[in-house]
XYZ file of C-alpha atoms in Angstrom:
501
model
C -0.089 -0.286 0.108
C 1.259 3.729 -1.019
C 2.931 5.167 2.228
C 1.175 8.282 3.834
C 3.114 11.220 3.914
C 5.512 12.359 5.866
C 6.332 9.201 7.052
C 7.595 8.559 10.332
C 11.415 8.191 9.328
C 11.062 11.635 8.006
C 9.514 13.279 10.876
C 12.375 11.487 12.821
C 14.935 13.111 10.874
C 13.617 16.607 11.307
C 12.715 15.785 14.821
C 16.594 14.510 15.440
C 17.957 18.135 13.922
C 15.871 19.858 16.462
C 16.934 17.845 19.332
C 20.610 18.082 18.581
C 20.242 21.873 18.471
C 19.105 21.344 22.205
C 22.198 19.759 23.502
C 23.294 22.933 25.374
C 19.834 23.489 26.844
C 19.177 23.216 30.534
C 19.520 19.782 32.137
C 17.935 18.728 35.773
C 19.867 17.052 38.429
C 18.638 13.689 36.382
C 21.458 14.446 34.109
C 23.789 13.994 36.942
C 21.871 11.068 38.303
C 22.609 9.141 34.939
C 26.340 10.060 35.272
C 26.849 8.677 38.520
C 25.108 5.704 37.401
C 27.530 5.240 34.386
C 30.645 5.834 36.890
C 29.016 3.170 39.274
C 28.501 0.555 36.688
C 31.896 0.935 35.026
C 33.908 1.450 37.913
C 32.515 -0.939 40.649
C 32.035 -4.744 40.761
C 28.291 -5.798 40.076
C 27.930 -6.408 43.795
C 28.507 -3.209 45.312
C 25.993 -1.098 42.314
C 23.328 -1.053 45.235
C 25.309 -0.122 47.943
C 27.196 2.609 46.647
C 26.291 6.050 48.020
C 29.296 8.580 47.804
C 26.593 10.591 45.626
C 22.847 11.204 47.059
C 21.771 9.949 43.474
C 22.100 6.218 44.080
C 21.170 3.593 41.961
C 17.318 2.910 42.131
C 16.219 1.458 39.015
C 16.217 -2.435 38.383
C 19.091 -4.537 37.451
C 18.492 -4.684 33.719
C 18.530 -0.736 33.395
C 21.930 -0.846 35.547
C 23.108 -3.426 32.558
C 22.082 -0.780 30.224
C 23.906 2.055 31.785
C 27.064 -0.490 31.942
C 26.928 -0.873 28.056
C 26.655 2.739 27.588
C 29.643 3.335 29.766
C 31.821 1.080 27.517
C 31.390 3.831 25.089
C 31.481 6.856 27.292
C 35.168 5.561 28.245
C 36.193 6.602 24.915
C 34.645 10.150 24.813
C 35.740 11.230 28.341
C 37.121 8.577 30.752
C 36.850 11.433 33.722
C 32.946 11.136 33.758
C 33.336 7.547 34.664
C 34.860 8.811 38.167
C 32.711 8.085 40.835
C 33.861 10.518 42.954
C 33.785 13.428 40.489
C 30.304 14.641 41.261
C 28.662 17.307 39.010
C 31.217 16.467 36.138
C 29.784 18.115 33.186
C 32.576 18.375 30.365
C 30.902 19.382 27.115
C 32.039 15.803 25.732
C 29.977 14.269 28.616
C 27.087 16.435 28.066
C 26.961 15.837 24.297
C 27.790 12.203 24.845
C 24.572 11.558 27.201
C 22.420 13.823 25.298
C 23.467 11.620 21.978
C 22.759 8.388 23.817
C 18.958 9.379 24.715
C 18.518 9.723 20.456
C 20.211 6.928 19.868
C 18.130 4.889 22.287
C 15.130 6.304 21.149
C 15.445 4.303 17.906
C 13.659 1.301 19.663
C 10.690 3.942 20.039
C 11.183 4.386 16.162
C 11.059 0.911 15.443
C 8.081 0.084 17.819
C 5.985 2.865 16.200
C 7.059 1.379 13.021
C 5.649 -1.855 14.078
C 2.442 -0.473 15.392
C 1.748 1.243 11.754
C 2.445 -1.913 9.801
C 0.005 -3.842 11.936
C -2.993 -1.741 10.403
C -4.193 -1.995 7.221
C -6.511 0.072 4.916
C -8.038 3.531 6.387
C -7.026 2.721 9.788
C -3.206 2.740 8.731
C -3.410 6.456 8.220
C -4.878 6.663 11.818
C -2.121 4.889 13.138
C 0.839 6.720 11.426
C -0.725 10.051 12.554
C -0.954 8.425 16.112
C 2.945 7.261 15.957
C 3.966 10.550 14.636
C 2.089 12.195 17.363
C 3.758 9.931 19.765
C 7.388 10.725 18.542
C 7.250 14.017 18.277
C 5.557 14.421 21.945
C 6.135 17.379 23.747
C 6.344 15.350 26.917
C 9.046 12.915 25.591
C 10.826 16.517 23.947
C 10.726 18.064 27.703
C 11.409 15.048 29.802
C 14.291 13.316 27.780
C 15.818 15.599 25.618
C 15.987 18.794 27.924
C 15.247 17.316 31.400
C 17.470 14.663 30.594
C 16.005 10.842 31.065
C 15.840 7.693 28.793
C 12.081 7.170 28.443
C 11.882 7.240 24.998
C 13.602 3.827 24.868
C 11.517 2.176 27.334
C 8.341 3.399 25.795
C 9.208 1.766 22.865
C 9.605 -1.200 24.502
C 6.286 -0.873 26.066
C 4.402 -0.116 22.818
C 6.250 -3.041 20.918
C 4.831 -5.305 23.516
C 1.571 -4.166 22.952
C 1.523 -4.531 19.250
C 2.928 -7.933 19.744
C -0.607 -8.504 21.785
C -2.523 -7.605 19.032
C -2.001 -11.183 16.926
C -2.336 -14.486 18.741
C 0.801 -15.470 17.599
C 2.623 -12.744 19.304
C 1.187 -13.150 23.112
C 3.974 -15.194 24.360
C 6.186 -12.406 22.942
C 4.328 -9.486 24.580
C 4.636 -11.010 27.661
C 8.329 -11.694 27.818
C 8.924 -8.252 26.414
C 7.076 -6.670 29.005
C 8.444 -8.532 31.881
C 11.747 -7.443 30.373
C 10.473 -3.848 30.508
C 9.829 -4.396 34.330
C 13.367 -5.303 35.159
C 14.575 -1.900 33.392
C 12.097 0.310 35.065
C 9.648 -0.742 37.755
C 7.254 2.243 37.147
C 5.706 0.057 34.671
C 4.290 -2.158 37.169
C 1.482 -0.096 37.355
C 0.478 -1.535 33.760
C 1.024 -5.018 34.887
C -2.125 -5.596 36.264
C -3.535 -5.229 32.539
C -1.190 -8.072 31.307
C -1.778 -10.277 33.781
C -5.385 -10.592 33.423
C -5.255 -10.419 29.596
C -2.337 -13.083 29.190
C -4.284 -15.152 31.538
C -7.593 -14.885 29.675
C -6.740 -15.239 25.762
C -3.313 -17.040 26.233
C -3.587 -19.214 29.503
C -7.215 -20.038 29.426
C -9.107 -21.733 26.339
C -11.079 -19.068 24.248
C -13.768 -21.797 24.091
C -14.209 -22.200 28.003
C -12.398 -20.397 30.911
C -12.661 -23.621 32.569
C -9.982 -25.120 30.436
C -6.650 -24.386 31.175
C -4.083 -24.605 28.277
C -1.059 -26.082 30.314
C 1.547 -25.898 27.804
C 1.076 -21.816 27.226
C 1.255 -21.581 30.980
C 4.613 -23.327 31.116
C 5.930 -21.506 28.416
C 4.808 -17.905 29.587
C 6.034 -18.731 33.430
C 9.060 -20.268 32.410
C 9.957 -17.412 29.912
C 9.081 -15.145 32.714
C 11.193 -16.718 35.409
C 14.288 -16.839 33.092
C 14.022 -12.852 32.472
C 13.416 -12.359 36.287
C 16.616 -14.932 36.833
C 18.655 -13.109 34.287
C 17.792 -9.904 36.169
C 17.873 -10.558 39.677
C 19.454 -13.750 39.999
C 23.114 -12.684 40.294
C 22.010 -10.630 43.152
C 20.076 -13.427 44.923
C 23.175 -15.509 45.227
C 24.566 -12.832 47.106
C 21.393 -12.432 49.100
C 21.137 -8.357 48.369
C 17.510 -8.290 47.431
C 16.460 -6.872 50.233
C 19.078 -4.072 49.452
C 17.734 -3.707 45.730
C 14.095 -3.520 46.964
C 14.929 -1.070 49.332
C 16.291 0.824 46.671
C 13.439 0.525 44.468
C 10.824 1.272 46.505
C 11.288 3.849 49.392
C 8.490 4.307 50.857
C 9.851 7.135 53.384
C 8.794 9.833 50.560
C 5.666 11.925 51.283
C 2.212 11.654 49.691
C 2.844 14.478 46.986
C 5.969 15.283 45.078
C 5.691 19.075 45.381
C 2.407 20.357 43.644
C 3.408 18.984 40.353
C 1.845 15.706 39.256
C -1.625 16.707 38.538
C -3.866 13.948 40.305
C -6.408 13.677 43.133
C -3.886 14.236 45.704
C -3.102 17.701 43.920
C -6.812 18.556 44.109
C -6.912 17.470 47.811
C -3.627 19.469 48.386
C -5.271 22.521 46.978
C -8.614 22.075 49.108
C -6.327 21.933 52.195
C -5.007 25.335 51.170
C -8.680 26.711 50.867
C -9.514 25.324 53.829
C -6.418 26.953 55.485
C -8.252 30.505 55.196
C -11.653 29.098 55.430
C -11.187 27.093 58.836
C -11.706 30.039 61.565
C -15.248 30.734 59.811
C -15.824 26.924 59.601
C -14.785 26.407 62.937
C -12.522 23.686 61.791
C -9.253 22.990 63.964
C -5.774 23.834 61.857
C -2.613 22.062 62.715
C -0.118 24.746 63.006
C 2.834 22.181 62.557
C 1.717 21.606 59.147
C 1.155 25.313 57.901
C 4.943 25.241 56.241
C 5.022 21.919 55.012
C 1.956 21.261 52.884
C 2.884 19.343 49.938
C 6.367 20.917 49.839
C 7.240 17.485 47.961
C 10.440 16.788 50.222
C 11.287 13.492 51.822
C 8.579 12.848 54.735
C 7.417 16.358 54.544
C 3.733 15.887 53.361
C 1.610 16.760 55.817
C -2.293 18.349 55.549
C -3.240 21.636 58.146
C -7.153 20.610 57.811
C -7.823 17.858 56.085
C -7.219 14.268 57.126
C -3.338 12.851 56.594
C -3.429 10.071 53.717
C -1.637 6.710 54.183
C 0.546 4.701 51.559
C -1.777 2.056 52.458
C -4.888 4.111 51.230
C -3.218 4.883 47.802
C -2.752 1.262 47.399
C -6.366 0.190 47.863
C -7.456 3.120 45.902
C -5.206 2.257 43.043
C -6.266 -1.365 42.772
C -9.792 -0.536 43.210
C -9.798 1.762 40.074
C -7.532 -0.802 38.219
C -10.165 -4.104 39.223
C -12.787 -1.822 37.574
C -11.698 -1.867 33.931
C -10.012 -5.523 34.730
C -13.209 -6.865 35.066
C -14.348 -5.922 31.409
C -11.008 -6.891 30.342
C -11.675 -10.291 31.536
C -15.214 -10.829 30.334
C -14.507 -9.419 27.068
C -11.027 -9.848 26.088
C -9.796 -7.964 22.737
C -6.914 -5.853 21.769
C -8.743 -2.680 22.277
C -10.070 -3.517 25.359
C -6.624 -4.659 26.592
C -5.028 -1.256 25.558
C -7.746 0.528 27.401
C -7.111 -1.569 30.595
C -3.424 -0.824 30.262
C -4.483 3.050 29.943
C -6.806 2.832 32.676
C -4.490 0.944 34.916
C -1.905 4.146 34.083
C -4.584 6.650 35.247
C -5.423 4.671 38.584
C -1.865 4.573 39.329
C -1.403 8.205 38.381
C -4.310 9.508 40.260
C -4.177 7.814 43.158
C -0.657 6.567 43.828
C 1.670 7.595 46.442
C 4.497 10.472 45.882
C 3.827 10.123 42.036
C 6.000 12.076 39.605
C 4.584 14.414 37.137
C 6.610 12.672 34.404
C 4.424 9.514 35.180
C 1.702 10.968 33.092
C 3.179 9.437 29.999
C 2.201 6.344 31.461
C -1.084 7.093 30.287
C -0.732 9.433 27.552
C 1.388 7.346 25.508
C -0.828 3.648 25.252
C -4.117 5.986 25.107
C -2.389 7.455 22.215
C -2.607 3.938 20.248
C -6.572 3.725 20.411
C -7.335 7.927 20.696
C -8.265 7.512 17.023
C -10.756 4.394 17.581
C -13.694 6.853 17.016
C -14.609 10.446 18.174
C -15.916 9.180 21.981
C -12.415 7.940 22.451
C -10.777 11.227 20.721
C -13.328 13.347 23.070
C -11.673 11.952 26.440
C -8.196 11.749 25.182
C -8.009 15.558 24.246
C -8.147 17.305 27.717
C -5.758 14.538 28.951
C -3.311 15.450 25.676
C -3.524 19.707 27.037
C -3.325 18.565 30.904
C -0.848 16.249 30.700
C 1.468 18.186 28.749
C 0.996 21.546 30.303
C 1.583 19.938 33.902
C 5.152 19.296 32.500
C 5.799 22.944 32.075
C 7.524 23.570 35.689
C 9.960 20.883 35.020
C 11.747 23.551 32.724
C 11.924 26.637 34.848
C 14.648 28.463 32.941
C 13.840 31.593 30.586
C 15.462 30.356 27.687
C 13.456 27.267 27.560
C 10.246 28.902 28.160
C 9.656 29.666 24.229
C 10.623 26.442 23.452
C 8.338 24.278 25.609
C 5.380 26.447 25.211
C 6.008 27.263 21.131
C 6.578 23.344 20.830
C 3.720 22.320 22.784
C 1.009 24.498 21.444
C 1.874 23.880 17.974
C 1.977 20.124 18.678
C -1.393 20.473 20.340
C -3.144 22.418 17.451
C -1.269 19.953 14.525
C -2.380 16.787 15.988
C -5.738 17.564 17.905
C -6.906 19.201 14.545
C -5.453 16.422 12.498
C -6.978 13.707 14.807
C -10.654 15.657 14.417
C -10.074 14.575 10.868
C -9.300 11.135 11.172
C -11.392 9.978 13.808
C -14.414 8.140 12.620
C -17.642 8.654 14.034
C -18.972 6.312 16.750
C -22.321 4.409 16.669
C -23.106 5.444 19.953
C -24.269 8.510 21.205
C -21.354 11.278 21.950
C -21.476 13.429 25.402
C -22.267 16.784 24.338
C -21.384 18.497 27.861
C -18.150 16.455 28.146
C -17.400 17.890 24.425
C -18.298 21.678 25.657
C -16.223 20.838 28.648
C -13.119 20.075 26.594
C -13.669 23.276 24.373
C -13.825 25.519 27.472
C -10.881 23.317 29.604
C -8.291 23.937 26.268
C -9.437 27.726 26.298
C -8.350 28.570 29.638
C -4.985 27.088 29.130
C -3.935 29.979 27.412
C -4.468 32.770 29.897
C -3.223 30.418 32.569
C 0.065 29.758 30.766
C 0.697 33.476 30.286
C 0.094 34.056 34.102
C 2.180 31.387 35.484
C 5.124 32.166 33.376
C 4.478 35.765 33.047
C 2.026 37.626 34.693
C 2.438 36.232 38.276
C 5.954 37.610 38.639
C 5.493 40.907 37.146
C 2.795 41.440 39.551
C 3.930 39.658 42.573
C 7.728 39.499 42.148
C 9.121 36.811 44.324
C 5.791 36.863 46.703
C 3.697 33.789 46.549
C 5.945 31.669 44.826
C 3.811 28.775 45.271
C 0.960 30.027 43.341
C 2.077 29.362 39.816
C 3.063 25.900 40.320
C -0.552 25.147 42.520
C -2.433 26.840 39.679
C -0.803 24.624 36.995
C -1.186 21.545 39.196
C -4.935 22.019 40.124
C -5.813 23.051 36.433
C -3.954 20.122 35.010
C -5.289 17.638 37.470
C -8.943 18.925 36.665
C -8.465 17.942 33.086
C -6.766 14.504 33.839
C -9.542 13.561 36.123
C -12.250 14.815 33.771
C -10.576 12.836 31.080
C -10.236 9.559 33.372
C -14.034 9.900 34.114
C -15.111 10.464 30.286
C -12.714 7.617 29.319
C -14.690 5.290 31.823
C -17.732 5.726 30.490
C -16.415 5.529 26.642
C -14.591 1.978 27.778
C -17.685 0.467 29.608
C -20.006 1.853 26.769
C -17.833 0.467 23.817
């Protein structure tokens, strides 16, 4: 079939040119985090990787990512050996900066390959929509801001996730899908939030007979179980032999951190924190008690520093229970009606639940929702209606990551251009649904998008002109609360769409 233009490869070439121009841009502490991990994995024996603490940025990703850093360090030593010294903290020679920036672009080829897999898995009119969705993911403002400026390696890992989702589309790829996802979990444990959807789907369509859920396909269970155990053994086995699993787990799951990661993650707890702020002023009139010791620590995002002045405290157990509850709801439908679109929808809703109700959620985790949702956003106009507010709120919520003046025009112009281009394009490509759309929800989406422009202007320019350095928490709080409304609204809308499709 004739390829639609522009192709994914053509867009990748242009995007790469822009990313190279951003090499000298602002970089966060995550840059030093990964430089330190290069040094740890290159300079120390494997058995010391998860004990090394010269830097405060200790290794806290699963072993496959540590092996990934080790592989990069074999090339890094040819570029600038000084970056691989553990005690060389905050080292950022231009060779180091350019090397690390380049590795993000190079490893993003995994994402490019996975997106091409997604395009090739669709045919006829669906292929054009798939290509638009694939290009939108590759050119995502989220990946540009987080990976290529702020600095991380999300593109590579989301490429593995997408490959796993695409493999699950055909019955012949189900085993490979599960194994690829298991490998991804051994790279970054945040993807465990999506694991329940994989468990239910693979159980239903691979381990149980399609004719009856009472018949177990034992051979498939053995193949899947053996493969997953082999992957986990390759990742954690050597450390288990040295009895280091408790140490690794203490690095992977630091529960001493507070409920909120500052005000930045636009979830239910951001709205809860906002309400607590409002009640601080309303409490005297309402006769509510105010905890004085909490007034200066409400949602500062510091370790162990989350407390509320008026509202009840929220425990990690409460977050865990709420997350499981709102994941279980869509998983019930997935078990009863297993198909690929329901599977990707369930993965998306598991991402929503973990982001909205999880403990110490980072704003960057919104990509766990945006990226899988993008694969099915063009299924019909009802799906697209739920996707729009997420696309706006999710990307706007990332703006506080880049607070330097030089990056302001990059993040705003690029994001606004992306939203206009793809939301308008998606509107043309999404087919009409055979079910009734939500009139009020559509109007909410239009109003919500319209508010984003003055909000960005206020938080980025007007606030500082009017208040200077006073009330510094307001722009971040407004951005997070506004974005949280969009994410929650999108989640509720998609839940309705998911269960009525």
